[in-house]
Short mmCIF file of C-alpha atoms in Angstrom, two decimals:
data_model
loop_
_atom_site.label_atom_id
_atom_site.label_comp_id
_atom_site.label_asym_id
_atom_site.label_seq_id
_atom_site.Cartn_x
_atom_site.Cartn_y
_atom_site.Cartn_z
CA MET A 1 0.00 0.00 0.00
CA THR A 2 1.36 3.38 -1.00
CA PHE A 3 0.12 6.86 -0.15
CA ILE A 4 -1.00 7.62 -3.72
CA SER A 5 -3.48 4.82 -4.31
CA VAL A 6 -7.18 4.07 -4.08
CA LEU A 7 -6.37 1.41 -1.49
CA TYR A 8 -4.74 3.99 0.77
CA ALA A 9 -7.69 6.36 0.37
CA LEU A 10 -10.05 3.59 1.51
CA PHE A 11 -7.69 2.63 4.34
CA LEU A 12 -7.52 6.22 5.57
CA LEU A 13 -11.27 6.76 5.29
CA ILE A 14 -12.08 3.62 7.31
CA LEU A 15 -9.42 4.54 9.88
CA LEU A 16 -10.79 8.07 10.30
CA ILE A 17 -14.32 6.75 10.86
CA PHE A 18 -13.34 4.28 13.58
CA TYR A 19 -10.71 6.61 15.04
CA TRP A 20 -13.12 9.48 15.66
CA ILE A 21 -16.16 7.38 16.60
CA PHE A 22 -14.59 6.54 19.96
CA PRO A 23 -14.23 9.49 22.39
CA TRP A 24 -11.70 7.64 24.58
CA LYS A 25 -7.98 8.15 24.11
CA PHE A 26 -7.16 4.49 24.80
CA TRP A 27 -9.29 3.22 21.94
CA ARG A 28 -8.06 5.89 19.54
CA LEU A 29 -4.44 4.98 20.22
CA PHE A 30 -5.25 1.27 20.01
CA ILE A 31 -6.97 1.77 16.65
CA LEU A 32 -4.05 3.90 15.43
CA LEU A 33 -1.58 1.18 16.45
CA ILE A 34 -3.56 -1.58 14.73
CA ALA A 35 -3.90 0.57 11.59
CA SER A 36 -0.13 1.18 11.59
CA LEU A 37 0.56 -2.55 11.83
CA ILE A 38 -1.90 -3.24 9.00
CA PHE A 39 -0.25 -0.56 6.85
CA TYR A 40 3.26 -1.94 7.41
CA SER A 41 2.00 -5.50 6.89
CA THR A 42 1.00 -4.64 3.33
CA LEU A 43 4.67 -3.84 2.67
CA GLN A 44 6.78 -6.16 4.86
CA ILE A 45 4.67 -8.30 7.18
CA GLN A 46 7.67 -10.48 8.08
CA TYR A 47 9.26 -7.66 10.09
CA ILE A 48 6.26 -6.83 12.29
CA PRO A 49 7.56 -9.04 15.19
CA LEU A 50 10.97 -7.35 15.00
CA LEU A 51 9.49 -3.85 15.14
CA LEU A 52 7.26 -4.78 18.07
CA LEU A 53 10.09 -6.38 20.05
CA TRP A 54 12.40 -3.47 19.23
CA THR A 55 9.77 -1.02 20.45
CA VAL A 56 9.09 -2.93 23.69
CA PHE A 57 12.83 -3.25 24.41
CA ASN A 58 13.44 0.49 24.13
CA PHE A 59 10.29 1.29 26.11
CA GLY A 60 11.53 -0.86 28.99
CA LEU A 61 15.12 0.34 28.74
CA ALA A 62 14.05 3.99 28.97
CA LEU A 63 12.28 3.27 32.26
CA THR A 64 15.59 2.09 33.72
CA ILE A 65 17.43 5.15 32.39
CA VAL A 66 15.02 7.77 33.72
CA GLU A 67 16.54 10.19 36.25
CA PRO A 68 15.60 9.33 39.87
CA GLN A 69 13.35 11.78 41.69
CA GLU A 70 14.27 10.78 45.26
CA TRP A 71 17.21 12.81 46.54
CA GLU A 72 18.21 9.99 48.88
CA ILE A 73 19.39 7.82 45.99
CA PRO A 74 23.19 8.11 45.58
CA HIS A 75 23.40 9.99 42.30
CA ILE A 76 27.00 9.15 41.39
CA SER A 77 26.49 5.39 41.27
CA TRP A 78 23.02 5.82 39.77
CA ASN A 79 24.31 8.08 36.98
CA ARG A 80 27.02 5.57 36.16
CA ARG A 81 24.34 2.92 35.83
CA ARG A 82 22.22 5.23 33.67
CA SER A 83 25.20 6.06 31.46
CA PHE A 84 25.96 2.37 31.02
CA LEU A 85 22.35 1.55 30.13
CA LEU A 86 22.16 4.45 27.67
CA THR A 87 25.39 3.33 25.99
CA LEU A 88 24.09 -0.25 25.88
CA GLY A 89 20.81 0.91 24.31
CA ILE A 90 22.57 2.99 21.65
CA ILE A 91 24.94 0.13 20.81
CA ILE A 92 22.09 -2.39 20.47
CA ASN A 93 20.05 -0.05 18.27
CA VAL A 94 23.04 0.70 16.07
CA LEU A 95 23.95 -3.00 15.84
CA ILE A 96 20.45 -3.83 14.57
CA LEU A 97 20.82 -1.09 11.98
CA VAL A 98 24.29 -2.27 10.98
CA GLY A 99 23.23 -5.90 10.90
CA PHE A 100 20.50 -5.33 8.35
CA LYS A 101 21.90 -2.44 6.34
CA TYR A 102 25.70 -2.40 6.42
CA LEU A 103 26.99 -5.97 6.82
CA PRO A 104 27.40 -6.63 3.06
CA PHE A 105 29.27 -3.33 2.70
CA ILE A 106 31.53 -4.12 5.67
CA PHE A 107 32.14 -7.70 4.53
CA ASN A 108 33.10 -6.54 1.05
CA ILE A 109 35.54 -3.99 2.45
CA VAL A 110 37.16 -6.51 4.81
CA GLY A 111 37.14 -9.34 2.25
CA THR A 112 38.68 -7.15 -0.45
CA ALA A 113 41.29 -5.63 1.87
CA TRP A 114 42.45 -9.03 3.17
CA ASN A 115 41.71 -10.97 -0.04
CA ILE A 116 39.32 -13.42 1.64
CA PRO A 117 36.76 -14.60 -0.95
CA VAL A 118 34.55 -16.35 1.60
CA ILE A 119 33.87 -13.04 3.39
CA ILE A 120 33.09 -11.34 0.08
CA ASN A 121 30.73 -14.17 -0.89
CA THR A 122 29.03 -13.98 2.51
CA GLY A 123 28.47 -10.27 2.04
CA ASN A 124 27.07 -10.81 -1.44
CA TRP A 125 24.74 -13.54 -0.13
CA ILE A 126 23.40 -11.26 2.62
CA ASP A 127 22.93 -8.44 0.12
CA GLN A 128 21.00 -10.74 -2.21
CA TYR A 129 18.80 -12.62 0.25
CA VAL A 130 18.37 -10.37 3.31
CA MET A 131 16.16 -7.33 2.78
CA ALA A 132 16.36 -4.58 5.39
CA PRO A 133 13.09 -3.49 7.02
CA LEU A 134 11.59 -0.39 5.43
CA GLY A 135 12.20 2.74 7.49
CA LEU A 136 15.03 1.08 9.45
CA SER A 137 17.27 4.16 9.62
CA PHE A 138 14.44 6.46 10.67
CA PHE A 139 13.23 3.92 13.25
CA CYS A 140 16.71 3.60 14.77
CA PHE A 141 17.39 7.35 14.95
CA GLU A 142 14.06 8.04 16.66
CA LEU A 143 14.77 5.41 19.31
CA ILE A 144 18.26 6.73 19.99
CA ALA A 145 16.86 10.26 20.31
CA TYR A 146 14.23 9.01 22.76
CA LEU A 147 16.77 7.23 24.98
CA VAL A 148 19.07 10.27 25.00
CA ASP A 149 16.17 12.63 25.77
CA VAL A 150 15.14 10.47 28.73
CA TYR A 151 18.74 10.35 29.94
CA ARG A 152 18.89 14.15 29.75
CA GLY A 153 15.82 14.48 31.97
CA ALA A 154 12.77 14.20 29.73
CA PRO A 155 10.00 12.00 31.19
CA ALA A 156 9.97 8.40 29.98
CA ALA A 157 6.81 6.89 28.52
CA THR A 158 4.78 5.06 31.14
CA SER A 159 2.19 3.67 28.72
CA LEU A 160 3.38 1.03 26.27
CA LEU A 161 0.34 1.73 24.11
CA GLU A 162 1.20 5.43 23.82
CA PHE A 163 4.82 4.66 23.02
CA ALA A 164 3.99 1.98 20.46
CA ALA A 165 1.36 4.20 18.81
CA TYR A 166 4.01 6.94 18.52
CA LYS A 167 6.83 4.67 17.37
CA LEU A 168 4.83 2.72 14.81
CA PHE A 169 2.64 5.61 13.56
CA PHE A 170 2.31 4.63 9.91
CA ALA A 171 2.38 8.16 8.47
CA LYS A 172 5.99 8.73 9.58
CA LEU A 173 7.17 5.14 10.04
CA ILE A 174 8.95 4.55 6.75
CA SER A 175 10.44 7.88 5.69
CA GLY A 176 9.85 10.27 8.54
CA PRO A 177 9.84 13.07 9.36
CA ILE A 178 12.00 12.05 12.33
CA THR A 179 9.74 12.88 15.26
CA ARG A 180 10.56 12.95 18.96
CA TYR A 181 8.33 11.02 21.33
CA HIS A 182 7.44 14.04 23.44
CA HIS A 183 6.32 15.96 20.35
CA LEU A 184 3.51 13.47 19.73
CA ASN A 185 2.89 12.38 23.31
CA THR A 186 1.59 15.82 24.33
CA GLN A 187 -0.76 15.74 21.34
CA PHE A 188 -2.05 12.26 22.23
CA ARG A 189 -3.21 13.63 25.56
CA THR A 190 -5.22 16.47 24.03
CA LEU A 191 -6.70 14.86 20.93
CA LYS A 192 -9.53 16.90 19.47
CA PHE A 193 -11.50 16.55 16.26
CA PRO A 194 -9.89 18.93 13.75
CA VAL A 195 -11.67 22.20 12.96
CA PRO A 196 -12.61 22.96 9.30
CA GLU A 197 -9.37 24.87 8.72
CA GLN A 198 -7.31 21.88 9.90
CA ILE A 199 -9.32 19.48 7.75
CA ALA A 200 -8.77 21.74 4.74
CA ASP A 201 -5.04 21.95 5.52
CA GLY A 202 -4.84 18.16 5.85
CA LEU A 203 -6.64 17.52 2.56
CA TRP A 204 -4.56 20.18 0.81
CA LEU A 205 -1.32 18.64 2.08
CA LEU A 206 -2.50 15.26 0.76
CA ALA A 207 -3.34 16.79 -2.62
CA ARG A 208 -0.14 18.84 -2.79
CA GLY A 209 1.97 15.83 -1.81
CA ALA A 210 0.27 13.71 -4.47
CA MET A 211 1.00 16.36 -7.11
CA LYS A 212 4.64 16.67 -6.06
CA LYS A 213 5.15 12.92 -6.08
CA GLY A 214 2.85 11.58 -8.81
CA LEU A 215 2.64 14.51 -11.19
CA LEU A 216 6.16 15.93 -11.00
CA ALA A 217 8.68 13.64 -9.28
CA ASP A 218 7.62 10.43 -11.04
CA ASN A 219 7.66 12.06 -14.48
CA LEU A 220 11.08 13.58 -13.76
CA GLY A 221 12.19 10.15 -12.56
CA ILE A 222 11.60 8.69 -16.02
CA LEU A 223 14.01 11.22 -17.52
CA VAL A 224 16.56 10.68 -14.76
CA ASP A 225 16.45 6.88 -14.99
CA LEU A 226 16.77 6.91 -18.78
CA SER A 227 19.67 9.36 -18.71
CA PHE A 228 21.70 7.68 -15.96
CA SER A 229 21.10 4.20 -17.35
CA ASN A 230 22.69 5.35 -20.63
CA LEU A 231 25.68 7.20 -19.21
CA GLN A 232 28.15 6.25 -21.90
CA ARG A 233 25.92 7.72 -24.61
CA ALA A 234 25.02 10.99 -22.85
CA GLY A 235 26.81 14.25 -23.51
CA SER A 236 27.87 16.86 -20.97
CA GLY A 237 24.68 18.86 -21.47
CA ASP A 238 22.60 15.73 -20.98
CA LEU A 239 24.44 14.90 -17.77
CA TRP A 240 23.83 18.39 -16.37
CA LEU A 241 20.19 18.17 -17.39
CA ALA A 242 19.79 14.79 -15.69
CA THR A 243 21.59 16.01 -12.57
CA PHE A 244 19.34 19.05 -12.29
CA ALA A 245 16.27 16.90 -12.95
CA TYR A 246 17.36 14.48 -10.22
CA GLY A 247 17.79 17.30 -7.71
CA LEU A 248 14.22 18.39 -8.43
CA GLN A 249 12.94 14.81 -8.40
CA LEU A 250 14.53 14.05 -5.05
CA TYR A 251 13.11 17.18 -3.43
CA LEU A 252 9.63 16.75 -4.90
CA ASP A 253 9.58 13.02 -4.10
CA PHE A 254 10.67 13.38 -0.47
CA SER A 255 8.82 16.60 0.34
CA GLY A 256 5.76 15.13 -1.39
CA TYR A 257 5.95 12.11 0.93
CA VAL A 258 6.25 14.39 3.96
CA ASP A 259 3.25 16.45 2.80
CA LEU A 260 1.21 13.25 2.52
CA ALA A 261 2.37 12.15 5.97
CA ARG A 262 1.60 15.52 7.55
CA GLY A 263 -1.77 15.72 5.83
CA THR A 264 -2.69 12.27 7.12
CA ALA A 265 -1.61 13.25 10.64
CA LEU A 266 -3.67 16.47 10.59
CA LEU A 267 -6.84 14.52 9.77
CA LEU A 268 -6.05 12.38 12.83
CA GLY A 269 -5.70 15.48 15.01
CA LEU A 270 -1.89 15.30 15.06
CA SER A 271 0.87 17.55 13.79
CA LEU A 272 4.17 16.23 12.41
CA PRO A 273 7.26 18.46 12.05
CA ILE A 274 7.93 20.41 8.86
CA ASN A 275 10.84 18.81 7.00
CA PHE A 276 11.57 21.24 4.14
CA ASP A 277 11.64 25.01 3.81
CA ALA A 278 12.68 25.97 0.26
CA PRO A 279 16.21 24.49 0.49
CA TYR A 280 17.07 25.25 -3.14
CA PHE A 281 16.82 28.99 -2.47
CA THR A 282 19.41 29.11 0.29
CA THR A 283 22.59 31.17 -0.02
CA SER A 284 24.89 29.08 2.15
CA ILE A 285 25.43 25.39 2.79
CA ALA A 286 24.76 25.94 6.50
CA ASP A 287 21.38 27.48 5.69
CA PHE A 288 20.71 24.64 3.26
CA TRP A 289 21.02 22.15 6.11
CA ARG A 290 18.69 24.24 8.23
CA ARG A 291 16.05 23.94 5.50
CA TRP A 292 16.69 20.53 3.87
CA HIS A 293 15.55 17.40 5.74
CA ILE A 294 15.08 19.62 8.77
CA THR A 295 14.39 16.81 11.22
CA LEU A 296 17.56 14.95 10.22
CA GLY A 297 19.58 18.16 10.57
CA ASP A 298 18.03 18.71 14.00
CA TRP A 299 18.94 15.12 15.00
CA LEU A 300 22.52 15.50 13.78
CA ARG A 301 22.95 18.76 15.72
CA ASN A 302 21.40 17.59 18.99
CA TYR A 303 22.71 14.04 19.17
CA LEU A 304 26.06 14.25 17.36
CA TYR A 305 27.35 17.77 16.73
CA PHE A 306 26.66 19.25 20.18
CA PRO A 307 27.89 16.18 22.11
CA LEU A 308 31.13 16.35 20.09
CA GLY A 309 31.55 19.92 21.32
CA GLY A 310 29.80 21.80 18.54
CA SER A 311 31.39 25.16 17.87
CA ARG A 312 32.53 25.69 21.48
CA VAL A 313 35.85 23.86 21.10
CA GLY A 314 37.84 26.10 18.80
CA LEU A 315 37.86 26.49 15.03
CA PHE A 316 39.86 23.36 14.20
CA ARG A 317 37.72 21.05 16.36
CA THR A 318 34.56 22.70 15.03
CA CYS A 319 35.61 21.93 11.46
CA LEU A 320 36.53 18.37 12.43
CA ASN A 321 33.12 17.94 14.10
CA LEU A 322 31.38 19.13 10.94
CA ILE A 323 33.28 16.60 8.83
CA ILE A 324 32.50 13.74 11.25
CA VAL A 325 28.80 14.60 11.46
CA MET A 326 28.34 14.84 7.71
CA LEU A 327 30.24 11.62 7.06
CA ILE A 328 27.82 9.89 9.44
CA ALA A 329 24.93 11.60 7.65
CA GLY A 330 26.19 10.19 4.38
CA ILE A 331 26.61 6.67 5.75
CA TRP A 332 23.13 6.87 7.33
CA HIS A 333 21.68 7.22 3.84
CA GLY A 334 23.22 4.06 2.46
CA ALA A 335 25.96 1.44 2.52
CA ALA A 336 28.03 2.59 -0.45
CA TRP A 337 31.09 4.74 -0.98
CA GLY A 338 29.07 7.25 -2.98
CA PHE A 339 27.11 8.21 0.14
CA VAL A 340 30.36 8.58 2.07
CA VAL A 341 31.69 10.92 -0.63
CA TRP A 342 28.40 12.84 -0.63
CA GLY A 343 28.59 13.32 3.13
CA GLY A 344 32.26 14.25 2.92
CA LEU A 345 31.56 16.89 0.26
CA HIS A 346 28.87 18.46 2.42
CA GLY A 347 31.18 18.35 5.43
CA LEU A 348 33.95 20.01 3.41
CA ALA A 349 31.50 22.65 2.16
CA LEU A 350 30.41 23.39 5.75
CA VAL A 351 34.07 23.72 6.79
CA ILE A 352 34.79 26.13 3.92
CA HIS A 353 31.69 28.13 4.85
CA ARG A 354 32.79 28.27 8.49
CA LEU A 355 36.32 29.39 7.57
CA THR A 356 35.26 32.01 5.03
CA ASP A 357 32.64 33.33 7.44
CA ALA A 358 35.32 33.72 10.13
CA ILE A 359 37.69 35.47 7.69
CA PHE A 360 35.05 37.83 6.30
CA THR A 361 33.85 38.67 9.82
CA LYS A 362 37.40 39.43 10.98
CA LEU A 363 37.96 41.67 7.95
CA SER A 364 34.55 43.32 8.44
CA ILE A 365 33.49 42.64 4.85
CA THR A 366 30.46 40.43 5.43
CA TRP A 367 28.43 43.16 3.72
CA ILE A 368 29.61 41.71 0.39
CA TRP A 369 27.27 38.74 0.77
CA LYS A 370 24.34 41.01 1.63
CA SER A 371 24.52 42.96 -1.63
CA LEU A 372 22.36 41.81 -4.55
CA PRO A 373 25.31 40.46 -6.61
CA GLY A 374 26.71 38.83 -3.46
CA VAL A 375 23.41 37.11 -2.68
CA PHE A 376 23.17 35.80 -6.23
CA ILE A 377 26.77 34.53 -6.26
CA ALA A 378 26.32 32.88 -2.84
CA TRP A 379 23.12 31.19 -4.03
CA LEU A 380 24.79 30.01 -7.26
CA ILE A 381 27.85 28.57 -5.47
CA THR A 382 25.69 26.85 -2.85
CA GLN A 383 23.31 25.22 -5.30
CA LEU A 384 26.10 24.26 -7.71
CA MET A 385 27.74 22.37 -4.86
CA VAL A 386 24.44 20.79 -3.74
CA PHE A 387 23.40 19.62 -7.21
CA THR A 388 26.86 18.36 -8.14
CA ALA A 389 27.02 16.34 -4.93
CA TRP A 390 23.66 14.75 -5.82
CA ILE A 391 25.53 12.80 -8.53
CA PHE A 392 27.17 10.63 -5.84
CA PHE A 393 23.82 10.32 -4.09
CA ARG A 394 22.06 9.10 -7.24
CA ILE A 395 24.96 6.94 -8.45
CA PRO A 396 26.71 5.61 -5.31
CA ASN A 397 29.00 3.41 -7.41
CA LEU A 398 32.15 5.53 -7.50
CA GLN A 399 33.26 4.26 -10.89
CA ASP A 400 30.03 5.45 -12.54
CA SER A 401 29.68 8.67 -10.55
CA GLY A 402 33.34 9.46 -11.20
CA TRP A 403 32.71 8.96 -14.91
CA VAL A 404 29.85 11.48 -14.75
CA ILE A 405 31.97 14.06 -12.92
CA HIS A 406 34.79 13.60 -15.43
CA HIS A 407 32.44 14.13 -18.39
CA LEU A 408 30.46 17.14 -17.16
CA TRP A 409 32.44 19.35 -19.55
CA GLY A 410 33.34 18.95 -23.19
CA HIS A 411 31.82 15.53 -23.82
CA THR A 412 29.72 15.00 -26.94
CA ALA A 413 26.64 12.81 -26.82
CA ASP A 414 25.98 9.79 -28.98
CA VAL A 415 24.00 10.89 -32.05
CA GLN A 416 21.09 8.61 -31.05
CA PHE A 417 20.90 9.62 -27.38
CA ALA A 418 18.70 12.71 -27.74
CA HIS A 419 16.31 11.00 -30.12
CA LYS A 420 15.99 7.77 -28.14
CA VAL A 421 15.72 9.31 -24.67
CA TYR A 422 14.00 12.63 -25.27
CA VAL A 423 11.89 12.18 -28.38
CA GLU A 424 10.97 8.48 -28.42
CA ALA A 425 10.73 7.85 -24.67
CA LEU A 426 9.46 11.22 -23.44
CA GLY A 427 7.97 12.79 -26.55
CA LEU A 428 9.90 16.04 -26.12
CA GLU A 429 12.94 17.70 -27.64
CA ARG A 430 15.78 18.58 -25.28
CA HIS A 431 15.03 22.31 -25.39
CA ASN A 432 11.43 21.54 -24.42
CA LEU A 433 12.69 19.61 -21.41
CA VAL A 434 14.87 22.56 -20.41
CA ILE A 435 11.77 24.77 -20.52
CA VAL A 436 9.79 22.27 -18.42
CA LEU A 437 12.52 22.05 -15.77
CA ALA A 438 12.87 25.84 -15.73
CA ALA A 439 9.10 26.17 -15.32
CA ILE A 440 9.09 23.76 -12.36
CA PHE A 441 11.95 25.62 -10.72
CA GLY A 442 10.25 28.95 -11.47
CA LEU A 443 7.03 27.72 -9.84
CA MET A 444 9.01 26.69 -6.77
CA ALA A 445 10.63 30.15 -6.68
CA PHE A 446 7.26 31.87 -7.02
CA THR A 447 5.65 29.89 -4.20
CA THR A 448 8.72 30.49 -2.02
CA PHE A 449 8.44 34.23 -2.68
CA LEU A 450 4.74 34.20 -1.73
CA ASN A 451 5.26 32.12 1.42
CA ARG A 452 8.56 33.46 2.76
CA GLY A 453 8.69 36.88 1.15
CA LEU A 454 5.10 38.12 1.27
CA LYS A 455 3.90 35.71 4.00
CA LEU A 456 0.88 34.80 1.87
CA GLU A 457 -1.00 31.50 1.97
CA LEU A 458 -4.14 30.14 0.36
CA ASN A 459 -7.18 30.35 2.59
CA TRP A 460 -8.90 27.12 3.55
CA THR A 461 -11.83 27.50 1.15
CA VAL A 462 -9.47 27.84 -1.84
CA LYS A 463 -7.49 24.82 -0.62
CA LEU A 464 -10.67 22.74 -0.47
CA ALA A 465 -11.61 23.82 -4.00
CA LEU A 466 -8.17 22.84 -5.33
CA VAL A 467 -8.12 19.40 -3.70
CA PRO A 468 -10.32 17.53 -6.23
CA LEU A 469 -8.64 19.32 -9.16
CA SER A 470 -5.23 18.27 -7.86
CA PHE A 471 -6.18 14.63 -7.45
CA PHE A 472 -7.76 14.62 -10.91
CA ALA A 473 -4.55 16.02 -12.43
CA VAL A 474 -2.52 13.29 -10.71
CA TRP A 475 -4.91 10.59 -11.92
CA LEU A 476 -4.74 11.98 -15.46
CA LEU A 477 -1.04 12.80 -15.84
CA ALA A 478 0.96 10.66 -13.39
CA PRO A 479 2.92 7.75 -14.95
CA GLU A 480 1.10 4.45 -14.80
CA GLY A 481 2.17 2.44 -11.78
CA GLY A 482 4.32 5.25 -10.38
CA LEU A 483 7.87 5.01 -9.07
CA PRO A 484 8.89 3.92 -5.54
CA TYR A 485 9.68 6.65 -3.04
CA ILE A 486 13.39 7.38 -3.16
CA TYR A 487 13.77 7.58 0.63
CA PHE A 488 12.18 4.14 1.07
CA ASP A 489 15.70 2.85 0.36
CA PHE A 490 17.10 4.67 3.37
#
């Protein structure tokens, strides 16, 4: 079951009816939990026991980590015990993640380095026959955040039902947004039927997410897949076009998923965190990470960057911390060297930004970046770095991604490439595709200007009127069958 399907619409409608019929919180949470298990069962029923056991384990562990309230308890020995249990919990959660997602990668590295074929074959067997649970990385990061929050003094969950309903909430389970327990727990306790404006917002988010994913991202995905599956025949211009298209596809695919998740949550009386805020219109890589995958950036800051010392430990250590955090961010996305390179590039970009910011501040010339030409140049440099780095994200095999980087300039396309890919497969000439991509980017710029610049939003009656039109456009123009969500792989 996917978000953009008739089956999901029926599932959500039935859930909403039963969910709101009962006025008691217990039954609403119980129905939400059962619905979440049903939803996940349509995708990977074999991992339901694992998710349940994983949830129960962390629920119980948090109760042993919680800070004691009685002053008589000797805090030194107790805190040592709490620190040990927290460390144990983090290690176990990470080991589960590594066991499913990274073992083939690790085995191949070790087997290749020591020339041990049996280790390489074992890694290949695991990669071929063991499928990681969907949403594994998101699931693990949320649990680690919960344990750390409890260790830092936040109250631990005392109701297993509440915790399981939060942890397995189907709208965010597979691809986020990464949500802290206490963000949803407070909402569980004050559940109210949404007012008309909230219903309109929820339906509009569902419609907008469907348009982003089905109408735009999936159609762009056809171009991207065709281009990158014919690398040797593509020219430099084609590679740039495919790279730009992939950047748009990735954003529209992931932000579309989050819109669908947030719209679903609103109809259930819940609010999930915003995960994107016009990241392609940022003028620095630091600002990009404040507005791209916001909940992941928040997790990386609170649970990695700050514990490493953040920016309070001198310039050198700050730069080192940035590199470490972004390398982990890259590895979190996937078990391939391309993701490591992608994370390293972002870490390096953050270091350069930190150093140049320090230099310009010391010289009192930061005004340069506030002028109109300075803003444009900063935006261009930032987005050129972001989109170029997406190549390693889309093609994590370093041999292929390296080939793309090497041929971004001065490489002539095969004479049949444009006709086969653009005309025959897509029905458009290359210059028409450039216009389409520019129009999509222009529409994103216009909506960003209205929302962030003029602080304008559609009122709820207009949103309601646009909902059926949006779903009709998706039904009419989305590719048949659709493409899988990109972040399902992570």
